[in-house]
Tab-separated table of C-alpha atoms and ligand atoms in Angstrom:
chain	number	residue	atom	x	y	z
A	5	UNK	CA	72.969	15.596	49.444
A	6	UNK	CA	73.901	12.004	49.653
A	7	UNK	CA	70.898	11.584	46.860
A	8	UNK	CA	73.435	13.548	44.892
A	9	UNK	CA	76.369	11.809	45.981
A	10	UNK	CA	74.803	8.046	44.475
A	11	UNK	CA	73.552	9.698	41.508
A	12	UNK	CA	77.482	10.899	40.953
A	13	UNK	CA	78.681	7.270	41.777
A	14	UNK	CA	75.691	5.839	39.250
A	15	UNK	CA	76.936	8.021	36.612
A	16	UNK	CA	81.321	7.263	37.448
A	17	UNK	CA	80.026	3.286	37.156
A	18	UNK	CA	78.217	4.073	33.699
A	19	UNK	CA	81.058	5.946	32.179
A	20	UNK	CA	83.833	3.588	34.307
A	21	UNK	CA	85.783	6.667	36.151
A	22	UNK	CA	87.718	5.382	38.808
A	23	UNK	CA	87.959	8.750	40.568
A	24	UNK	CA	86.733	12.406	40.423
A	25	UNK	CA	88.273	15.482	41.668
A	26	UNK	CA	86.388	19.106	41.386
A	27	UNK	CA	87.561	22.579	43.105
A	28	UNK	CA	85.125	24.855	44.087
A	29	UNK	CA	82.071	25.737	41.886
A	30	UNK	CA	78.491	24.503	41.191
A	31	UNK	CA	79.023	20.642	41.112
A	32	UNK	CA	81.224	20.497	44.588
A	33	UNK	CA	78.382	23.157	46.127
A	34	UNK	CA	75.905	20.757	44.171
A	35	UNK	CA	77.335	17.745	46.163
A	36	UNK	CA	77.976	18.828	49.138
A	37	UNK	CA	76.783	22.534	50.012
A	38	UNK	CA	79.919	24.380	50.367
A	39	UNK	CA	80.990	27.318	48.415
A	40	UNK	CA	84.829	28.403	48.051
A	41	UNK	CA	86.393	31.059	46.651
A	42	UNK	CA	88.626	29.860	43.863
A	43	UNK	CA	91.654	31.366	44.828
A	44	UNK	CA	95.398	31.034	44.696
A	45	UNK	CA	94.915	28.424	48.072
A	46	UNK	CA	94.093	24.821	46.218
A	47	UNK	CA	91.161	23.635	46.913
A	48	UNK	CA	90.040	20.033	46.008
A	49	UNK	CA	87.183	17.482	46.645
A	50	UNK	CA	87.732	13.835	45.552
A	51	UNK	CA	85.645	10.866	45.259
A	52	UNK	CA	86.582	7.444	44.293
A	53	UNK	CA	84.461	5.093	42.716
A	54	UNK	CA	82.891	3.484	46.240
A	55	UNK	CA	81.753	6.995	47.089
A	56	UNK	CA	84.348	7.788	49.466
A	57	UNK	CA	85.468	11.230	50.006
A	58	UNK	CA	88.119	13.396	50.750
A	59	UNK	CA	88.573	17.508	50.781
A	60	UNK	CA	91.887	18.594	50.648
A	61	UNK	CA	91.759	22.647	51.681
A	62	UNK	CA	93.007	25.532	53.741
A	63	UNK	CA	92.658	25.303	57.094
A	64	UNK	CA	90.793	28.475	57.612
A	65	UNK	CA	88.169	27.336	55.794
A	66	UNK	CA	87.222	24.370	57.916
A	67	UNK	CA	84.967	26.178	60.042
A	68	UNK	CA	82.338	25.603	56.774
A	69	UNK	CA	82.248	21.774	57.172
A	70	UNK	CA	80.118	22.196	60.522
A	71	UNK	CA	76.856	22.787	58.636
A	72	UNK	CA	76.706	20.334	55.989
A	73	UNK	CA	74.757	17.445	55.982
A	74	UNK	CA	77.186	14.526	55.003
A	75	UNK	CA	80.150	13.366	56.232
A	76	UNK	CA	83.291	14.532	54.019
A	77	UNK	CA	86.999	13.718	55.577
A	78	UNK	CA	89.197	16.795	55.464
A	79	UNK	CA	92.988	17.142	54.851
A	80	UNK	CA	94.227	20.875	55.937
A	81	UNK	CA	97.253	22.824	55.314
A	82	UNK	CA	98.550	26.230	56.762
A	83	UNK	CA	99.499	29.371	55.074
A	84	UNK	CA	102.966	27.908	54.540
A	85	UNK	CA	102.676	26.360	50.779
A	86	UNK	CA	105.775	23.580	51.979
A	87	UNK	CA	102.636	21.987	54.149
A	88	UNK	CA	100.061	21.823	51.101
A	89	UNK	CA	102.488	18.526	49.401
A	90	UNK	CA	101.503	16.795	53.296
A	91	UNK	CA	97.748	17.256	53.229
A	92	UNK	CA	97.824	15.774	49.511
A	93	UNK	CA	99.473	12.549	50.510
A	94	UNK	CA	97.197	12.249	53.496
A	95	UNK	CA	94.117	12.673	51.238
A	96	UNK	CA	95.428	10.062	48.582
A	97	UNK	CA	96.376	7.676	51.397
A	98	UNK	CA	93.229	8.034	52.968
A	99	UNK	CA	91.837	7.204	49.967
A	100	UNK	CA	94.413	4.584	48.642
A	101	UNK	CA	94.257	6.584	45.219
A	102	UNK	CA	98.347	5.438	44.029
A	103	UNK	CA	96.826	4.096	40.803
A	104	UNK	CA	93.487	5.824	40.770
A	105	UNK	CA	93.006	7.964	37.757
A	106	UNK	CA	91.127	10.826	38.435
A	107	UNK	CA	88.035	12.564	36.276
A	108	UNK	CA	88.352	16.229	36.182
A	109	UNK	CA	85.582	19.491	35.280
A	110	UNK	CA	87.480	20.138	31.842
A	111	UNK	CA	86.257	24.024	32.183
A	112	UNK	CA	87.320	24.448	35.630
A	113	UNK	CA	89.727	22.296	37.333
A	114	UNK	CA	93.028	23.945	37.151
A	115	UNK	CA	96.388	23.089	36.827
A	116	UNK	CA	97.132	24.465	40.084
A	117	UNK	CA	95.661	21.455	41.695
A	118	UNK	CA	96.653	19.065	39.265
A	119	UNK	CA	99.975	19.466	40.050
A	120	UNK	CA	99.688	18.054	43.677
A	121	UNK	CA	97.623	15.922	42.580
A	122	UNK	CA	100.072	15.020	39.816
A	123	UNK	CA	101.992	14.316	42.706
A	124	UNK	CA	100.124	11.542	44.808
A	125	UNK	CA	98.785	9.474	41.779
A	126	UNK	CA	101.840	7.894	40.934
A	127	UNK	CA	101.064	6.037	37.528
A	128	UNK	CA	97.651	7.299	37.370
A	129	UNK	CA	96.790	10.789	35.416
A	130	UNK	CA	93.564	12.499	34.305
A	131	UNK	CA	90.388	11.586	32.406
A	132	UNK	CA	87.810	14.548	31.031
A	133	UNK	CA	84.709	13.911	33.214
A	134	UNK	CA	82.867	16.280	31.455
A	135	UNK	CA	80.448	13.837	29.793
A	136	UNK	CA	80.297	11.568	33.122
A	137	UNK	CA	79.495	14.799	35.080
A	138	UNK	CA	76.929	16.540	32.229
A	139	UNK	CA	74.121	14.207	33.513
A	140	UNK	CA	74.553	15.074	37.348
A	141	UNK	CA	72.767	18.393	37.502
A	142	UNK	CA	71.086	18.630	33.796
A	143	UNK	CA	67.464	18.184	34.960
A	144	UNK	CA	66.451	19.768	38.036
A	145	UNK	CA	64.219	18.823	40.749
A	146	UNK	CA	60.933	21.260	41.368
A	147	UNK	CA	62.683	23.659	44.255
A	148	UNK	CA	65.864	24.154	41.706
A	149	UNK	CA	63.138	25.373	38.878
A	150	UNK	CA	61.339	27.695	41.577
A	151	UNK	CA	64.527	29.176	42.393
A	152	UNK	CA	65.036	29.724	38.561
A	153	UNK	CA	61.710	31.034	38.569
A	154	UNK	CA	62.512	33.114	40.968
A	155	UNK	CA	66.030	34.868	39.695
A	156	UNK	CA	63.807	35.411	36.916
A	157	UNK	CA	61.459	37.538	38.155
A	158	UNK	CA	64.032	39.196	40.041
A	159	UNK	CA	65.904	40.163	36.827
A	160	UNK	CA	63.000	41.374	35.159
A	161	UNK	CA	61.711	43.777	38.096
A	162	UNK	CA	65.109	45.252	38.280
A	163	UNK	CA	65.209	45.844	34.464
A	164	UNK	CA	61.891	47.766	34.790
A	165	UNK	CA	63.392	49.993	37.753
A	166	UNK	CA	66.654	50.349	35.271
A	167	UNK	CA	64.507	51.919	32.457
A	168	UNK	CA	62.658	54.333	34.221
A	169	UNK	CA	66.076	56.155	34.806
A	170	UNK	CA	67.439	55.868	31.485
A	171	UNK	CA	67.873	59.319	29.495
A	172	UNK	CA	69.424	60.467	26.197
A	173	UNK	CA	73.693	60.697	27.090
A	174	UNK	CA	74.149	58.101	29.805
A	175	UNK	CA	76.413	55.739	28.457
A	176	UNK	CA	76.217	51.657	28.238
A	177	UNK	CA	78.403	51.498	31.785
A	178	UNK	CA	75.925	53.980	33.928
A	179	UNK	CA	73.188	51.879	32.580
A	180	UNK	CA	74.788	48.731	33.638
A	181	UNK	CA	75.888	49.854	36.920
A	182	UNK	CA	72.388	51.190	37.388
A	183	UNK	CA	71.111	47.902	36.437
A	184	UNK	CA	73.238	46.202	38.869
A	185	UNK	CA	71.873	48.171	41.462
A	186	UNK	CA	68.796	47.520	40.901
A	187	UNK	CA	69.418	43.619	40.671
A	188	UNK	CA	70.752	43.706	43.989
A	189	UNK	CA	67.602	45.689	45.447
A	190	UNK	CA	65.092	43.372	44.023
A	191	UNK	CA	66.826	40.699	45.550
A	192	UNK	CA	69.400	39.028	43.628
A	193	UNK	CA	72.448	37.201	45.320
A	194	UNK	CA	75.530	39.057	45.040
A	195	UNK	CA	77.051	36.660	42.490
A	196	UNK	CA	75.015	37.553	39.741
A	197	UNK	CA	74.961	35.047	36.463
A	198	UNK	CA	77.648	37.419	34.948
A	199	UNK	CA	78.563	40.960	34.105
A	200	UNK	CA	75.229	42.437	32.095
A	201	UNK	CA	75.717	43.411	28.584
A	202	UNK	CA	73.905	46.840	27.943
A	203	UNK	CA	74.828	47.779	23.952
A	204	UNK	CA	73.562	50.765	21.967
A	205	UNK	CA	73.518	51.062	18.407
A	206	UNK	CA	76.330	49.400	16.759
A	207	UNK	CA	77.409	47.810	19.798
A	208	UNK	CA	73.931	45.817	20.176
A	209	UNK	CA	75.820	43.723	16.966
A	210	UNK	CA	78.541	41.908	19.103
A	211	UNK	CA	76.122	39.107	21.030
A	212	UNK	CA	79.123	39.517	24.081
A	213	UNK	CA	79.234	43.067	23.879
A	214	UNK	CA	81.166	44.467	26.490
A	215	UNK	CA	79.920	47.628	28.368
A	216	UNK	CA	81.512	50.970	27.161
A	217	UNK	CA	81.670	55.087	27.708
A	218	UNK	CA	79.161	54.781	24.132
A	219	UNK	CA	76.204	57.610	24.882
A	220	UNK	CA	72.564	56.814	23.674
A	221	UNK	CA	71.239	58.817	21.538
A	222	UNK	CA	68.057	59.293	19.277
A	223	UNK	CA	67.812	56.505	16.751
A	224	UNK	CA	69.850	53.687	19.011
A	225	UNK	CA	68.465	50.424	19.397
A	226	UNK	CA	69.099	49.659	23.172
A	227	UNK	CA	69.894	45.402	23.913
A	228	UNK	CA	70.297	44.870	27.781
A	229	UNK	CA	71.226	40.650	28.289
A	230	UNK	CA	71.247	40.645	31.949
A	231	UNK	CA	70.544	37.953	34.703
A	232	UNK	CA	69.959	37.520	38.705
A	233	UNK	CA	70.988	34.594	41.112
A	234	UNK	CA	68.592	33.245	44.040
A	235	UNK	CA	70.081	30.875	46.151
A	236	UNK	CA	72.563	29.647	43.836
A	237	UNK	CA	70.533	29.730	40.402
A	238	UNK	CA	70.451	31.772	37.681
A	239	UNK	CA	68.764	33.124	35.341
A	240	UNK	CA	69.572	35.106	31.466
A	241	UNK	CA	67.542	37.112	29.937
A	242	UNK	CA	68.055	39.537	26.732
A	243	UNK	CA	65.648	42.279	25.672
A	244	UNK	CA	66.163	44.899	23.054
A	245	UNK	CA	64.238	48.396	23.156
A	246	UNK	CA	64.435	51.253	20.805
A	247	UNK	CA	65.037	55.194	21.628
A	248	UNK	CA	64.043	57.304	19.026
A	249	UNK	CA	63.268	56.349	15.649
A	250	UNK	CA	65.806	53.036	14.875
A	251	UNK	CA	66.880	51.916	10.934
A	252	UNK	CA	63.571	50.191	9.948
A	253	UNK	CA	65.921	47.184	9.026
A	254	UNK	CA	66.620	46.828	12.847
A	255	UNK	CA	62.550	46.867	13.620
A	256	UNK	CA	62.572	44.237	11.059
A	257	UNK	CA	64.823	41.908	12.529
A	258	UNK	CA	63.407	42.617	15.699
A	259	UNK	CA	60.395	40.938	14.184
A	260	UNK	CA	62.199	37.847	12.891
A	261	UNK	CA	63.838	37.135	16.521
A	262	UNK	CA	60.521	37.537	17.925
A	263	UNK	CA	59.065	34.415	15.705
A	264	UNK	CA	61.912	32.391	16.249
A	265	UNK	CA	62.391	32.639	19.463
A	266	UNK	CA	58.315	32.122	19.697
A	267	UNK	CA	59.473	28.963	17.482
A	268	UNK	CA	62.037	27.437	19.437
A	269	UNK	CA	59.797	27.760	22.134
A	270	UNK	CA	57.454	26.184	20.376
A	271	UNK	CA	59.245	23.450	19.146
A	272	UNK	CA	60.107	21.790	22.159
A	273	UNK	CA	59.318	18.878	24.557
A	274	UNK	CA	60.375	16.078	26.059
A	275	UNK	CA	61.691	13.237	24.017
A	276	UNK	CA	62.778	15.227	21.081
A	277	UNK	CA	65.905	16.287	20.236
A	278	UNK	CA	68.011	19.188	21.681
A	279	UNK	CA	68.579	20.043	18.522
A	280	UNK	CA	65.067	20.316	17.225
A	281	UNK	CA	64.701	23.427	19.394
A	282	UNK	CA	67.384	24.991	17.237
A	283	UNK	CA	66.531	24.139	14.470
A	284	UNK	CA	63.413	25.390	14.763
A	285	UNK	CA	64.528	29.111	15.404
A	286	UNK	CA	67.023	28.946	12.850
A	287	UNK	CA	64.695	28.183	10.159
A	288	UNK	CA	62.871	31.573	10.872
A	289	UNK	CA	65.866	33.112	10.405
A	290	UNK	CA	66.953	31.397	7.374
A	291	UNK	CA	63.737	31.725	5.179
A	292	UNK	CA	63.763	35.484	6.131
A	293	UNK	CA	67.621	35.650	4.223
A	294	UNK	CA	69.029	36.433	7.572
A	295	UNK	CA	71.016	33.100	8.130
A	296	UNK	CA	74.788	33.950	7.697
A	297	UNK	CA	73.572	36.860	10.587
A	298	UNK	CA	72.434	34.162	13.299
A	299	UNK	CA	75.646	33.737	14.613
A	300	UNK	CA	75.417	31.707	17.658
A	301	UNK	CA	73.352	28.120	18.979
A	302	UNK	CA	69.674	28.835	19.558
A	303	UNK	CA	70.467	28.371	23.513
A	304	UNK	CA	72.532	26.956	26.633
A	305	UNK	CA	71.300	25.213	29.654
A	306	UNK	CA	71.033	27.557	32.670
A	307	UNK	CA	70.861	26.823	36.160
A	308	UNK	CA	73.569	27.047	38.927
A	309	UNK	CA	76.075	27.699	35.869
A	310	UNK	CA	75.264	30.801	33.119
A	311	UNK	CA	76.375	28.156	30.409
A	312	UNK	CA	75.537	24.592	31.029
A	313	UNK	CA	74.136	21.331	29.320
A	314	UNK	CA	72.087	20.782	27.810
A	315	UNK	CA	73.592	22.519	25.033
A	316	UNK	CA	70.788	23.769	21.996
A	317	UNK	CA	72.810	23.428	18.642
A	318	UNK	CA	72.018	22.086	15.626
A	319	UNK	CA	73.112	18.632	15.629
A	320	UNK	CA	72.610	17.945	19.162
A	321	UNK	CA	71.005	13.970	19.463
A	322	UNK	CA	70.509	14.657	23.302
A	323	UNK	CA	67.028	13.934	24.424
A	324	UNK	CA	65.277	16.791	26.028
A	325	UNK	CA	63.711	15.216	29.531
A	326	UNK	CA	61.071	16.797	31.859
A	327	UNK	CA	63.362	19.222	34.336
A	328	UNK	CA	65.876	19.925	31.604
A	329	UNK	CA	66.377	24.209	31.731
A	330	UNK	CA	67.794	26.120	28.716
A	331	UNK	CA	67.771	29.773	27.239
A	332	UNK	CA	66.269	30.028	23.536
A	333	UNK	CA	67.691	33.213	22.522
A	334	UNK	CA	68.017	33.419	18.756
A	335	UNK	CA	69.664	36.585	17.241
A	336	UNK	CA	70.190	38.103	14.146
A	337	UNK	CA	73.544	40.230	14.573
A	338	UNK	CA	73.960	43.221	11.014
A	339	UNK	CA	77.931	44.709	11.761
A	340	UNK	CA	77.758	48.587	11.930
A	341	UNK	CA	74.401	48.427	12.373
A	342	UNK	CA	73.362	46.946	15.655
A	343	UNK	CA	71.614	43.454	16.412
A	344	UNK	CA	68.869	41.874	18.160
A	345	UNK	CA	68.331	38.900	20.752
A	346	UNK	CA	65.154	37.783	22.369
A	347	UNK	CA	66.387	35.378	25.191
A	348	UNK	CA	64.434	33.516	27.576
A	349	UNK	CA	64.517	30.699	30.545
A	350	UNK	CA	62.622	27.407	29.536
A	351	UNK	CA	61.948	24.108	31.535
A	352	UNK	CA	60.821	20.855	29.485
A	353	UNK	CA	58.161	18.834	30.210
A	354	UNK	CA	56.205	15.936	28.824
A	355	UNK	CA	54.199	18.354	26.282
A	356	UNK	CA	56.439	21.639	25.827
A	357	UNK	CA	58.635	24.098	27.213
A	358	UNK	CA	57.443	25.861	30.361
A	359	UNK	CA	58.614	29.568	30.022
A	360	UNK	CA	60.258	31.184	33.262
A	361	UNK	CA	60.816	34.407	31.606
A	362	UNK	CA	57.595	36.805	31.110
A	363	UNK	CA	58.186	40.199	30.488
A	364	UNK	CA	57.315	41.292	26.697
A	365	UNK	CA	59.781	40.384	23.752
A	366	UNK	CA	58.682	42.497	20.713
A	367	UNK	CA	61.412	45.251	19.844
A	368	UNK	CA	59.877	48.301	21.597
A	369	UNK	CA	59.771	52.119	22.524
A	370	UNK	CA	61.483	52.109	26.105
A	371	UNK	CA	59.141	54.091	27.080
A	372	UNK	CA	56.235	51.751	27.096
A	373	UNK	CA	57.974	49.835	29.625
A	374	UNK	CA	58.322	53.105	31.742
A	375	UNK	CA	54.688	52.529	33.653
A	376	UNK	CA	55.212	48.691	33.759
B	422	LIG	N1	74.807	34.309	24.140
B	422	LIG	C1	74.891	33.219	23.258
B	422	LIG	C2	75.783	32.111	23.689
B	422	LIG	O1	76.792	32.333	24.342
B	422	LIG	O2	75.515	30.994	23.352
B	423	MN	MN1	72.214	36.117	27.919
B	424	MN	MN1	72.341	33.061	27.369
């Protein structure tokens, strides 16, 4: 943990950020172990720029700092909100933070706890640490990539128990909730990497398609984008299936994902480009007229977040390194019609992408995954 905590004061003296305050989520449990719920009771950690620290919470909650292996100076307040201003002031003084300004998780911190922070900085206000804080957790070690590993096999045995069970007239919820089930059986975490998207037909053509009382029916194309967590990490996963006999058009797209996902795969390695991966998938797409239909980057990094860097668009200079995780998950997306993604879990290395993610890709009867 404290291997984390210079890496974090490394990266602040690189990208001169006098300060850093996260609430709860994967880069405080990154740095330090503990896990909050984000609720309405502010909850801060703050680090200055010598790698001091400070946690301003509830007290109820301080029973969690026993078990962690660094040293972290807590500030408590009660269930009365009047005593929350106190603990703020004692954390800032602690810290001597009057003219400190303060880097902040641009997708998570909220204002909530901006506003007492707002409070103790005097003339000092907020930066956007998101570039400072991208490099912290973007490559992982080799236990972080066996986890991934292993919420990927987890996903993938659950989605075989799901589609044993599923029949003509269930609808897109009573597979998900089956699903769901079945993640937590295999051995998922109960924080799974997010709510799973089961689409038929049509439905398969919104990529973020939201579960619904839709029946399956002969002649749907079935797209299930699903994921599992293991001790913290994640993993995403999207599979489409057919039941019945599908549009042909649909079995030919299915065809076109399947090559460029295989070519984003394919394409990368460490030292290239992020956006060479992309690229490569999207050219698939685009010599087969399907361009305007790919609707979406070619991937996301995945690890203790569903959606992390290293991001896999187009114009992305980044510089894949060995440890870096992402999705490739092209899709071609036909409104009124449905749409298919093949999306799987990749670690770079010094000659390729390492796939996590196993379980077959080509557009398929459900049924021959029934015995698997
Ligand atoms: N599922 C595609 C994306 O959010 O990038
Ligand atoms: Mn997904
Ligand atoms: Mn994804």
């Amino acid at each position: 943990m404290q291997e984390r905590i210079n890496k974090l004061i490394k990266l602040m003296a690189e990208f001169t950020m006098p300060g850093i305050a996260l609430n709860p989520g994967p880069t405080l449990n990154y740095l330090t172990g503990l896990n909050f719920h984000l609720m309405e009771r502010p909850t801060v950690l703050l680090i200055t720029a010598g790698g001091q620290t400070a946690l301003v919470l509830p007290a109820l909650e301080t029973g969690k700092l026993a078990d962690i292996p660094i040293k972290i100076e807590a500030f408590t307040y009660s269930d009365d909100p009047e005593t929350r201003p106190e603990a703020f002031f004692r954390a800032a003084d602690y810290l001597g933070l009057g003219s400190t300004d303060l880097g902040v998780e641009a997708t998570r911190m909220r204002y909530l706890e901006m506003m007492y922070l707002g409070d103790v900085l005097g003339e000092a206000g907020f930066l956007d640490a998101s570039a400072c804080l991208a490099g912290l957790r973007m490559t992982k070690d080799e236990t972080e990539i066996k986890k991934m590993h292993q919420a990927a096999i987890i996903a993938q045995d659950a989605l075989l128990e799901t589609l044993k069970g599923i029949k003509a007239g269930m609808t897109e919820k009573e597979v998900a909730n089956q699903l769901i089930i079945q993640l937590l059986r295999a051995g998922s975490g109960p924080e799974l990497s997010f709510s799973p998207i089961v689409a038929f037909g049509e439905n398969s053509a919104n990529p973020h398609s939201t579960p619904s009382d839709r029946r399956l029916k002969e002649g749907d194309l079935l797209l299930v984008d699903w994921g599992a967590s293991y001790e913290g990490y994640l993993s995403d996963i999207t599979r489409a299936f057919t039941f019945g006999e599908v549009d042909p058009e649909l079995l030919k797209i299915g065809e076109i994902v399947l090559r460029a996902n295989q070519a984003g795969r394919a394409a990368g390695r460490a030292g290239i480009e992020a956006g060479s991966v992309d690229r490569a998938s999207r050219a698939v797409i685009e010599e087969a007229g399907y361009g305007e239909a790919f609707t979406h980057r070619t991937g996301h990094g995945l690890g203790m977040e569903a959606h992390e860097e290293p991001y896999i668009f187009e114009n992305n200079a980044l510089v894949l390194e060995p440890g870096m995780t992402f999705t490739v998950e092209p899709g071609i997306y036909l409104a009124g019609k449905g749409g298919v993604r093949i999306e799987d879990n990749v670690v770079v290395t010094e000659t390729g992408l390492e796939t996590l993610t196993d379980l077959p890709r080509q557009v398929l009867p459900l049924e021959s995954f029934m015995g698997l």
